[in-house]
Each structure stands twice: as C-alpha cells, then as structure tokens.
Short mmCIF file of C-alpha atoms and ligand atoms in Angstrom, two decimals:
data_model
loop_
_atom_site.label_atom_id
_atom_site.label_comp_id
_atom_site.label_asym_id
_atom_site.label_seq_id
_atom_site.Cartn_x
_atom_site.Cartn_y
_atom_site.Cartn_z
CA MET U 1 -8.96 51.77 7.12
CA ASN U 2 -6.41 48.71 7.97
CA PRO U 3 -6.07 46.24 4.96
CA THR U 4 -8.77 43.31 5.42
CA PRO U 5 -8.50 40.07 3.96
CA LYS U 6 -10.74 38.31 1.83
CA PRO U 7 -14.38 37.29 2.76
CA GLY U 8 -14.04 33.89 4.95
CA ILE U 9 -10.39 33.95 5.95
CA LEU U 10 -11.46 35.28 9.61
CA GLU U 11 -13.52 32.29 9.79
CA ILE U 12 -10.91 29.67 9.59
CA SER U 13 -9.63 28.17 12.72
CA PRO U 14 -5.94 28.01 12.27
CA TYR U 15 -4.51 24.29 11.53
CA VAL U 16 -3.29 22.90 14.71
CA GLY U 17 -0.75 19.52 13.67
CA GLY U 18 -0.49 16.63 16.44
CA ARG U 19 1.49 17.49 19.48
CA ALA U 20 5.16 16.29 19.58
CA SER U 21 6.14 16.98 23.48
CA VAL U 22 4.72 16.67 27.01
CA PRO U 23 5.93 19.47 29.38
CA GLY U 24 7.97 17.41 32.02
CA VAL U 25 7.79 14.25 30.31
CA ALA U 26 11.75 13.66 28.48
CA LYS U 27 10.90 11.02 26.72
CA VAL U 28 7.68 10.82 24.77
CA PHE U 29 6.54 8.78 21.36
CA LYS U 30 4.63 10.80 19.03
CA LEU U 31 1.83 8.69 17.47
CA SER U 32 -0.22 11.88 16.84
CA SER U 33 0.57 12.76 12.96
CA ASN U 34 0.33 9.43 10.92
CA GLU U 35 3.86 9.62 9.99
CA SER U 36 5.86 6.36 9.41
CA SER U 37 7.12 4.44 12.23
CA LEU U 38 9.96 3.21 9.67
CA GLY U 39 10.88 6.61 8.64
CA PRO U 40 12.60 7.14 5.05
CA SER U 41 14.52 4.87 3.15
CA PRO U 42 18.28 4.97 3.33
CA ALA U 43 18.58 6.00 -0.57
CA ALA U 44 16.22 9.01 0.08
CA LEU U 45 18.78 10.41 2.65
CA ALA U 46 21.71 9.47 0.39
CA ALA U 47 19.96 11.78 -2.20
CA ILE U 48 19.68 14.42 0.04
CA ASP U 49 23.26 14.52 0.81
CA GLN U 50 23.87 14.17 -2.76
CA ALA U 51 22.06 16.89 -3.53
CA LYS U 52 23.92 19.50 -1.24
CA ALA U 53 26.31 20.17 -3.73
CA SER U 54 24.18 21.75 -6.03
CA ILE U 55 21.99 23.87 -3.38
CA ALA U 56 23.18 26.84 -4.79
CA LEU U 57 20.98 26.79 -8.17
CA TYR U 58 17.68 27.25 -8.57
CA PRO U 59 16.15 23.33 -9.47
CA GLU U 60 14.02 22.42 -12.79
CA GLY U 61 10.69 24.13 -12.10
CA SER U 62 8.45 21.52 -13.36
CA ALA U 63 10.23 18.64 -11.41
CA ALA U 64 10.66 16.81 -14.42
CA LEU U 65 12.83 13.74 -13.35
CA LEU U 66 10.59 13.24 -10.24
CA ARG U 67 7.19 13.58 -12.58
CA GLN U 68 8.99 10.97 -14.60
CA ALA U 69 9.81 8.74 -11.61
CA ILE U 70 6.30 8.85 -10.36
CA ALA U 71 4.78 8.30 -14.28
CA GLU U 72 6.86 5.24 -14.64
CA PHE U 73 6.20 3.68 -11.54
CA HIS U 74 2.36 4.13 -11.40
CA LYS U 75 2.55 3.89 -15.69
CA LEU U 76 1.25 7.59 -15.70
CA ASP U 77 1.63 10.58 -18.20
CA PRO U 78 4.19 12.40 -16.72
CA ALA U 79 2.43 15.43 -18.38
CA ARG U 80 -0.44 14.82 -16.30
CA ILE U 81 1.44 14.90 -12.75
CA VAL U 82 2.15 18.22 -10.62
CA THR U 83 4.27 17.97 -8.06
CA SER U 84 4.44 20.22 -4.65
CA GLY U 85 7.03 20.95 -2.26
CA ASP U 86 4.71 22.09 0.42
CA GLY U 87 2.91 18.65 0.51
CA SER U 88 -0.22 17.45 -1.12
CA ASP U 89 -2.01 19.96 1.10
CA ALA U 90 -0.71 22.66 -0.97
CA LEU U 91 -2.24 21.04 -4.12
CA LEU U 92 -5.65 20.66 -2.17
CA THR U 93 -5.16 24.33 -1.42
CA MET U 94 -4.14 25.40 -5.29
CA LEU U 95 -6.87 23.40 -6.55
CA ALA U 96 -9.27 25.51 -4.25
CA ASN U 97 -7.59 28.60 -5.34
CA ALA U 98 -7.93 27.65 -9.18
CA TYR U 99 -11.43 26.73 -9.11
CA LEU U 100 -13.43 28.19 -6.14
CA GLN U 101 -14.76 31.87 -6.29
CA PRO U 102 -16.50 33.72 -3.60
CA GLY U 103 -20.19 32.34 -3.04
CA ASP U 104 -19.42 28.98 -4.69
CA GLU U 105 -19.79 25.82 -2.75
CA ALA U 106 -17.46 22.97 -1.93
CA ILE U 107 -18.90 19.47 -0.51
CA PHE U 108 -16.86 17.35 2.20
CA SER U 109 -18.13 15.09 4.74
CA GLN U 110 -18.58 15.68 8.27
CA HIS U 111 -15.03 14.31 9.50
CA ALA U 112 -13.14 15.14 6.86
CA PHE U 113 -9.53 16.22 6.53
CA LEU U 114 -9.07 19.72 7.85
CA VAL U 115 -7.49 21.47 4.96
CA TYR U 116 -10.42 21.17 2.66
CA LYS U 117 -12.35 23.91 5.49
CA ILE U 118 -9.45 26.18 5.08
CA ALA U 119 -8.92 25.95 1.65
CA THR U 120 -12.55 26.65 0.71
CA LEU U 121 -12.97 29.54 3.28
CA ALA U 122 -9.71 30.87 2.20
CA ASN U 123 -11.32 31.85 -1.53
CA SER U 124 -14.78 33.16 0.12
CA ALA U 125 -16.72 30.02 -1.07
CA ARG U 126 -19.18 28.18 1.42
CA PRO U 127 -17.87 24.58 2.93
CA VAL U 128 -20.97 22.26 2.67
CA ILE U 129 -20.62 19.56 5.31
CA VAL U 130 -22.27 16.25 4.85
CA PRO U 131 -22.89 14.37 7.87
CA GLU U 132 -21.23 11.14 7.81
CA LYS U 133 -23.04 7.20 8.31
CA ASN U 134 -21.79 5.78 11.93
CA THR U 135 -22.42 2.31 12.21
CA ASN U 136 -20.90 -0.20 14.76
CA GLN U 137 -17.45 -0.57 13.62
CA ALA U 138 -17.19 2.58 11.09
CA ILE U 139 -18.07 6.16 10.38
CA LYS U 140 -17.63 6.64 7.05
CA VAL U 141 -18.67 8.88 4.12
CA ASP U 142 -22.66 8.70 3.02
CA VAL U 143 -22.49 8.95 -1.08
CA ASP U 144 -26.04 9.48 -1.10
CA ALA U 145 -26.10 12.46 1.26
CA MET U 146 -23.01 13.79 -0.46
CA LEU U 147 -24.68 13.81 -3.84
CA ALA U 148 -28.24 15.49 -2.26
CA ALA U 149 -25.99 18.23 -0.89
CA VAL U 150 -25.20 19.30 -4.49
CA THR U 151 -27.01 22.55 -5.65
CA PRO U 152 -26.61 24.85 -8.59
CA LYS U 153 -23.33 26.50 -6.59
CA THR U 154 -21.65 23.38 -5.95
CA ARG U 155 -18.08 23.75 -7.69
CA MET U 156 -15.97 20.94 -5.68
CA VAL U 157 -16.03 17.85 -3.73
CA TYR U 158 -13.37 16.94 -1.84
CA ILE U 159 -12.81 13.14 -0.63
CA ALA U 160 -10.23 11.73 1.50
CA ASN U 161 -9.81 7.84 0.70
CA PRO U 162 -9.02 6.41 3.15
CA ASN U 163 -10.18 9.08 5.14
CA ASN U 164 -8.44 10.68 8.13
CA PRO U 165 -9.28 10.75 10.93
CA THR U 166 -11.87 7.92 10.88
CA GLY U 167 -9.71 5.68 8.74
CA SER U 168 -12.63 4.27 6.39
CA TYR U 169 -12.76 4.11 2.79
CA LEU U 170 -14.98 4.02 -0.15
CA THR U 171 -15.02 1.34 -2.85
CA ARG U 172 -14.36 1.45 -6.02
CA ASP U 173 -18.09 1.09 -6.91
CA GLU U 174 -18.90 3.85 -3.95
CA MET U 175 -16.42 6.55 -5.47
CA ALA U 176 -18.18 5.52 -9.26
CA LYS U 177 -21.55 6.18 -7.81
CA LEU U 178 -20.44 9.48 -6.19
CA HIS U 179 -18.65 10.75 -9.32
CA ALA U 180 -21.71 9.29 -11.66
CA GLY U 181 -24.10 11.78 -9.49
CA LEU U 182 -22.05 14.78 -10.19
CA PRO U 183 -22.50 17.28 -12.87
CA ARG U 184 -19.53 17.67 -15.23
CA HIS U 185 -18.59 21.14 -14.57
CA VAL U 186 -17.83 19.88 -10.25
CA LEU U 187 -14.24 19.09 -9.64
CA LEU U 188 -14.11 15.61 -7.65
CA VAL U 189 -10.88 15.82 -5.48
CA ILE U 190 -9.73 12.73 -4.30
CA ASP U 191 -7.31 12.87 -1.71
CA ALA U 192 -5.45 9.41 -1.61
CA ALA U 193 -2.76 10.50 1.01
CA TYR U 194 -3.00 6.68 2.65
CA SER U 195 -3.68 4.71 -0.25
CA GLU U 196 -0.33 2.88 0.00
CA TYR U 197 -1.76 1.18 3.11
CA VAL U 198 -4.90 0.09 1.42
CA THR U 199 -4.95 -3.80 1.02
CA ALA U 200 -8.53 -3.89 0.49
CA LYS U 201 -9.65 -5.73 -3.12
CA ASP U 202 -12.47 -3.39 -3.70
CA TYR U 203 -10.43 0.01 -3.54
CA GLU U 204 -8.93 2.28 -6.27
CA ALA U 205 -6.96 4.89 -5.17
CA GLY U 206 -8.34 7.19 -8.33
CA ILE U 207 -5.90 6.49 -10.94
CA GLU U 208 -8.59 4.61 -12.93
CA MET U 209 -11.08 7.57 -12.52
CA VAL U 210 -8.57 10.43 -13.48
CA SER U 211 -7.85 8.60 -16.55
CA ALA U 212 -11.38 8.22 -17.58
CA PHE U 213 -12.90 11.43 -16.53
CA ASP U 214 -12.22 15.27 -17.33
CA ASN U 215 -13.28 16.24 -13.72
CA VAL U 216 -10.94 14.38 -11.30
CA VAL U 217 -8.29 14.88 -9.36
CA MET U 218 -6.02 12.56 -7.40
CA THR U 219 -3.54 13.63 -4.79
CA ARG U 220 -0.56 11.79 -3.21
CA THR U 221 2.26 12.11 -0.58
CA PHE U 222 5.73 11.01 0.25
CA SER U 223 4.49 11.98 3.69
CA LYS U 224 2.86 8.90 4.88
CA MET U 225 4.17 5.36 3.50
CA TYR U 226 7.68 6.83 2.11
CA GLY U 227 8.32 8.51 5.43
CA LEU U 228 9.01 11.64 4.25
CA ALA U 229 6.62 13.85 5.98
CA GLY U 230 9.66 16.63 7.08
CA LEU U 231 10.64 16.80 3.67
CA ARG U 232 7.08 17.84 2.43
CA ILE U 233 6.67 16.39 -1.11
CA GLY U 234 3.18 15.82 -2.51
CA TRP U 235 1.72 15.31 -6.02
CA MET U 236 -1.10 14.80 -8.13
CA TYR U 237 -2.32 13.18 -11.32
CA ALA U 238 -5.09 15.27 -13.24
CA PRO U 239 -6.63 15.87 -16.69
CA ALA U 240 -4.05 18.07 -18.92
CA ALA U 241 -6.52 20.81 -18.67
CA ILE U 242 -6.30 20.85 -15.03
CA CYS U 243 -2.61 20.46 -14.75
CA ASP U 244 -2.12 23.30 -16.89
CA THR U 245 -4.34 25.35 -14.97
CA ILE U 246 -2.41 24.43 -11.40
CA ASN U 247 0.99 25.02 -13.14
CA ARG U 248 0.22 28.76 -14.09
CA ILE U 249 -0.55 29.41 -10.32
CA ARG U 250 2.27 27.38 -8.45
CA GLY U 251 5.43 28.89 -7.47
CA PRO U 252 7.81 28.22 -10.31
CA PHE U 253 10.24 26.34 -8.58
CA ASN U 254 7.71 24.73 -6.05
CA THR U 255 9.47 21.86 -5.61
CA ALA U 256 13.26 21.87 -4.45
CA LEU U 257 15.92 19.61 -5.57
CA LEU U 258 16.35 17.87 -2.07
CA GLN U 259 12.63 17.23 -2.52
CA GLN U 260 13.01 16.22 -6.28
CA LEU U 261 16.01 14.03 -5.56
CA ALA U 262 14.71 12.19 -2.58
CA GLY U 263 11.39 11.53 -4.07
CA ILE U 264 12.75 10.00 -6.71
CA ALA U 265 15.28 7.89 -4.54
CA ALA U 266 12.24 6.61 -1.90
CA LEU U 267 10.11 5.57 -4.81
CA LYS U 268 12.70 3.56 -6.32
CA ASP U 269 13.71 1.64 -2.96
CA ARG U 270 10.53 -0.75 -3.09
CA GLU U 271 12.62 -2.87 -0.23
CA HIS U 272 11.99 -0.30 1.93
CA PHE U 273 8.33 0.34 0.77
CA TRP U 274 7.40 -3.33 1.62
CA ARG U 275 9.11 -3.05 4.89
CA SER U 276 6.89 -0.30 5.52
CA VAL U 277 3.72 -2.02 4.21
CA GLU U 278 4.56 -4.85 6.04
CA HIS U 279 4.94 -3.57 9.36
CA ASN U 280 1.47 -1.65 9.07
CA ASN U 281 -0.39 -5.10 7.84
CA LYS U 282 1.20 -6.62 11.22
CA TRP U 283 0.77 -3.84 13.81
CA LEU U 284 -2.61 -2.23 12.39
CA PRO U 285 -4.79 -5.42 13.33
CA TRP U 286 -2.75 -5.99 16.51
CA ILE U 287 -3.34 -2.77 17.80
CA THR U 288 -6.92 -3.06 16.62
CA ALA U 289 -8.10 -6.42 18.32
CA GLU U 290 -5.80 -5.60 21.36
CA ILE U 291 -7.42 -2.03 22.08
CA ARG U 292 -10.72 -3.67 21.53
CA LYS U 293 -10.19 -6.36 24.08
CA LEU U 294 -10.09 -3.60 26.54
CA GLY U 295 -13.84 -3.04 25.84
CA LEU U 296 -13.12 0.20 23.58
CA ARG U 297 -14.55 0.66 20.50
CA VAL U 298 -11.67 0.87 17.66
CA ASP U 299 -13.20 1.34 14.32
CA ASP U 300 -11.87 -0.70 11.36
CA SER U 301 -9.33 1.46 9.60
CA ALA U 302 -7.68 0.97 5.73
CA ALA U 303 -4.59 3.22 6.89
CA ASN U 304 -1.86 3.87 9.28
CA PHE U 305 -4.01 4.75 12.31
CA VAL U 306 -6.74 3.83 14.45
CA LEU U 307 -9.87 5.94 15.97
CA ILE U 308 -10.19 4.93 19.21
CA HIS U 309 -13.92 5.45 21.01
CA PHE U 310 -13.75 6.66 24.62
CA PRO U 311 -17.00 6.24 26.89
CA GLN U 312 -18.48 9.90 28.69
CA GLY U 313 -17.51 9.98 32.21
CA GLU U 314 -13.92 9.45 33.91
CA LYS U 315 -12.87 6.68 31.54
CA ASN U 316 -13.02 9.66 28.67
CA ALA U 317 -10.80 10.81 25.71
CA ALA U 318 -9.26 13.79 27.17
CA ALA U 319 -8.36 11.45 30.43
CA ALA U 320 -7.05 8.87 28.42
CA ASP U 321 -5.08 11.13 26.47
CA ALA U 322 -3.40 12.89 29.85
CA PHE U 323 -2.51 9.38 31.34
CA LEU U 324 -1.20 8.21 28.41
CA ASN U 325 0.81 11.47 28.09
CA LYS U 326 2.34 10.95 31.42
CA GLY U 327 3.67 7.59 30.08
CA GLY U 328 5.61 9.23 27.31
CA ILE U 329 3.06 8.57 24.09
CA ILE U 330 1.40 11.25 22.50
CA LEU U 331 -1.78 10.56 20.76
CA ARG U 332 -4.02 12.97 18.52
CA SER U 333 -7.23 14.36 20.12
CA VAL U 334 -9.83 14.80 17.31
CA ALA U 335 -12.24 17.04 18.76
CA SER U 336 -11.21 19.64 15.91
CA TYR U 337 -12.88 17.23 13.35
CA GLY U 338 -15.89 16.67 15.39
CA LEU U 339 -14.75 13.47 17.25
CA PRO U 340 -14.43 15.10 20.93
CA ASP U 341 -14.92 11.45 22.30
CA CYS U 342 -12.29 9.98 20.24
CA LEU U 343 -8.38 9.50 19.86
CA ARG U 344 -6.75 8.76 17.02
CA MET U 345 -3.42 6.59 17.23
CA THR U 346 -0.94 6.15 14.39
CA VAL U 347 0.92 2.69 13.93
CA GLY U 348 4.10 3.50 15.44
CA THR U 349 7.30 0.50 16.52
CA GLU U 350 6.68 -2.27 18.05
CA GLU U 351 7.84 -0.46 21.10
CA GLN U 352 5.40 1.98 20.92
CA ASN U 353 2.74 -0.01 20.11
CA ARG U 354 3.22 -1.98 23.01
CA LEU U 355 3.63 0.86 25.57
CA ALA U 356 0.27 2.47 24.31
CA VAL U 357 -1.55 -0.57 24.74
CA THR U 358 -0.13 -1.18 28.14
CA LEU U 359 -0.80 2.15 28.90
CA LEU U 360 -4.30 1.92 28.08
CA GLN U 361 -4.95 -1.13 29.53
CA GLN U 362 -3.79 0.70 33.06
CA PHE U 363 -6.02 3.55 32.31
CA MET U 364 -8.85 1.13 32.01
CA ALA U 365 -8.01 -0.74 34.81
CA ALA U 366 -7.41 2.32 37.51
C1 PLP G 401 -6.26 12.99 4.58
C2 PLP G 401 -4.75 13.66 4.49
N1 PLP G 401 -4.78 14.32 3.32
C3 PLP G 401 -3.35 15.07 3.00
C4 PLP G 401 -2.57 15.37 4.06
C5 PLP G 401 -1.27 16.31 3.71
O1 PLP G 401 -0.52 15.59 3.68
P1 PLP G 401 1.23 16.24 3.02
O2 PLP G 401 1.95 16.04 3.94
O3 PLP G 401 1.09 15.56 1.82
O4 PLP G 401 0.86 17.73 3.07
C6 PLP G 401 -2.96 14.55 5.07
C7 PLP G 401 -1.65 14.67 6.32
O5 PLP G 401 -2.00 14.04 7.44
C8 PLP G 401 -4.15 13.94 5.43
O6 PLP G 401 -4.18 13.45 6.79
#
C-alpha cells in the first residue's frame, strides 16, 4: 500500500493566493493580497543589506533581539513572544498542531481566513463553521452563534479581528463576551493581522486578553502595515505555557537573521509606520465612498481592504473582475471564502485607487 496522509489532509483545498498577473496585460497593479502599497521602511531594507555579511552563520534561534524589540514597543514580556519566519500563518498552524487531536473540534466563522480550516483538517480535527450576521453594511462574526457551537469536543476557537475578507471587527466587549462563554480548556486564538489599521476606539487587538487569561493567544504580522509580506515575519503573544509548547515544536532556527534584523528596523521606523497609517486613513474611506456612489454595496472595513458586493446578472463579480483585469487592476475573488458575489480590493497607491474606481465606473456604466 502506498504512503497515506493523515485523515483530513486530502479534504484540504490548497490555499490559492491573490493573483499577481493577467495574461496579455503588461502593466498590472496587484490589489489582491492586502499588502502595503507604501512598501517597507527604508531602514528595513538597509538592515537586510547589513545582514548579508552574516548569512553563512545560523541565526540566534529564539529571535531574542526581535522579541525584545517587539516587547519594548508593545510593553510585553519578551518571554511570552514567539516569532515565525513563515508568517503568522505558521503560528496559526503550529497552534493547531499542538492543541488539536483527531476528532477534536475547532470553531471559526463562515467567512474566516482560510488557514484555520487547513490547520484544523491537517490535524484530523473537525472544522465547525458558524454562520455570520449579514447586515446592511457589514458581514460580522456572530458571537452568540459561536458560543452555541461549543461542544465537549471543542478545543480551539479562531477569530480574525478584523476579519479577512469581510473587514469587520469585534469590539473589546464582544471579544470579552466570547471569551467569557468559553470553557477554560478551550484555546481562543485572536488573529490580529490587521490590527495596526484599526482606528475604532472600542477595539482591542488582544494584548489585554492574553495578559489576563491563560487560554488566549494573539498572532500578529509584519506582512501588512509594515510592508514586509515577502519576508514572512510573524509573531505571537501568549501565556508562558503556550509559548513553551510552541517553542518545543517550532523549527530550531525558524526566524532567519534577515527577518530578525529587518523586523527590528521596521518596528523602530515610526515615521514610515505613521505614513502608512495616514495613507490608509485617507484612502480607505475614499474608496468606500466612491464605489458606493456607483450603487454597489461596499462594507464598512476596519482594515486595509474593502469587500465590494456585485449584483447577479451581467454586472456580476466575475464580469467586474475580468473588466478590471483588462484595465490592469487585479482584485481578489473571494468565492473560496463563501462570497461568490464579492470582490475584495486592497487599498493601493493613489494612482491604483483612482484607476480601480475609474474602471469600476466604466464597468457599471457600460
Ligand atoms: C486574517 C489573516 N491572518 C493571517 C494572515 C497571514 O499573514 P502572514 O503573512 O503573517 O502569514 C493573513 C494574510 O493575508 C490574513 O489575512
């Protein structure tokens, strides 16, 4: 008999990222993967240059300097941080590897980030997918429904806050209610990949909750606001026992020297960070308002992207996608997230945003 993977693995649909090219179109703008349109800090690029001299050597295995820098900036205990050189994706996966056994259940919402399902199935556990609330201008996680889905088999709950691809977020109080309704042995994983973009006063990224409880983890990334998606740096803040667990199973040198040094430099460049914040604060509302003027539903977003709804019929999402592609703009089809009538658009540069809106105007008017 041939080698057979663990039960669940062959049920996984491999993750397909946002497209980066369009056949026959030479110049395209990629607004399909929620990357930063301002790119990385020049200081991060300089750090990468410096790191080249030491590349023959293994890096320090615990990423101590990067953890120290993260800890100082966020006022955390560095011993309660674990970094990853394969993005926060790898941390979300390692948490499932560590805490899910065959037959266990992991709960997440209907339009949640796809990695949760992959990580759950990879551990022969059962994904429990909970419907979200769809109101006029937002599709949002339903905390009561999430809690109603808890069974004696539940071991993990994943929440992206804000969520991708809906852009909605749960408030501090909603997160507190969710946590309060979970048994203490259930691990609540707060995926705060987009937390740097949130301006709402009633939002809390997860630091307070991790500090207060033994069953909460927060994951973060340098891929979004810090403009380093290609470098794949993620980190998590977690109770000591959970860090100890993940440190036992992670790769011994799982955060490369380039990643450690670039991450530190990116964190320290607050000017670049605030430029990126301001850019989003200017263009997210502009995109939302301009596309709504075309009669399309655009959901309120707390992140660096918007979810655009298209009608059935000839102005549908697939037709819009094809039209935009021809004009050099690539958005993200989100059919794999259960949203076949929507496209997700990342906030781009001024030129990209204006072109996308102009093309959508032309598409709707045609
Ligand atoms: C909600 C969410 N979590 C995590 C990630 C993964 O980020 P990273 O690049 O750190 O693996 C993404 C990336 O798109 C995301 O949308």
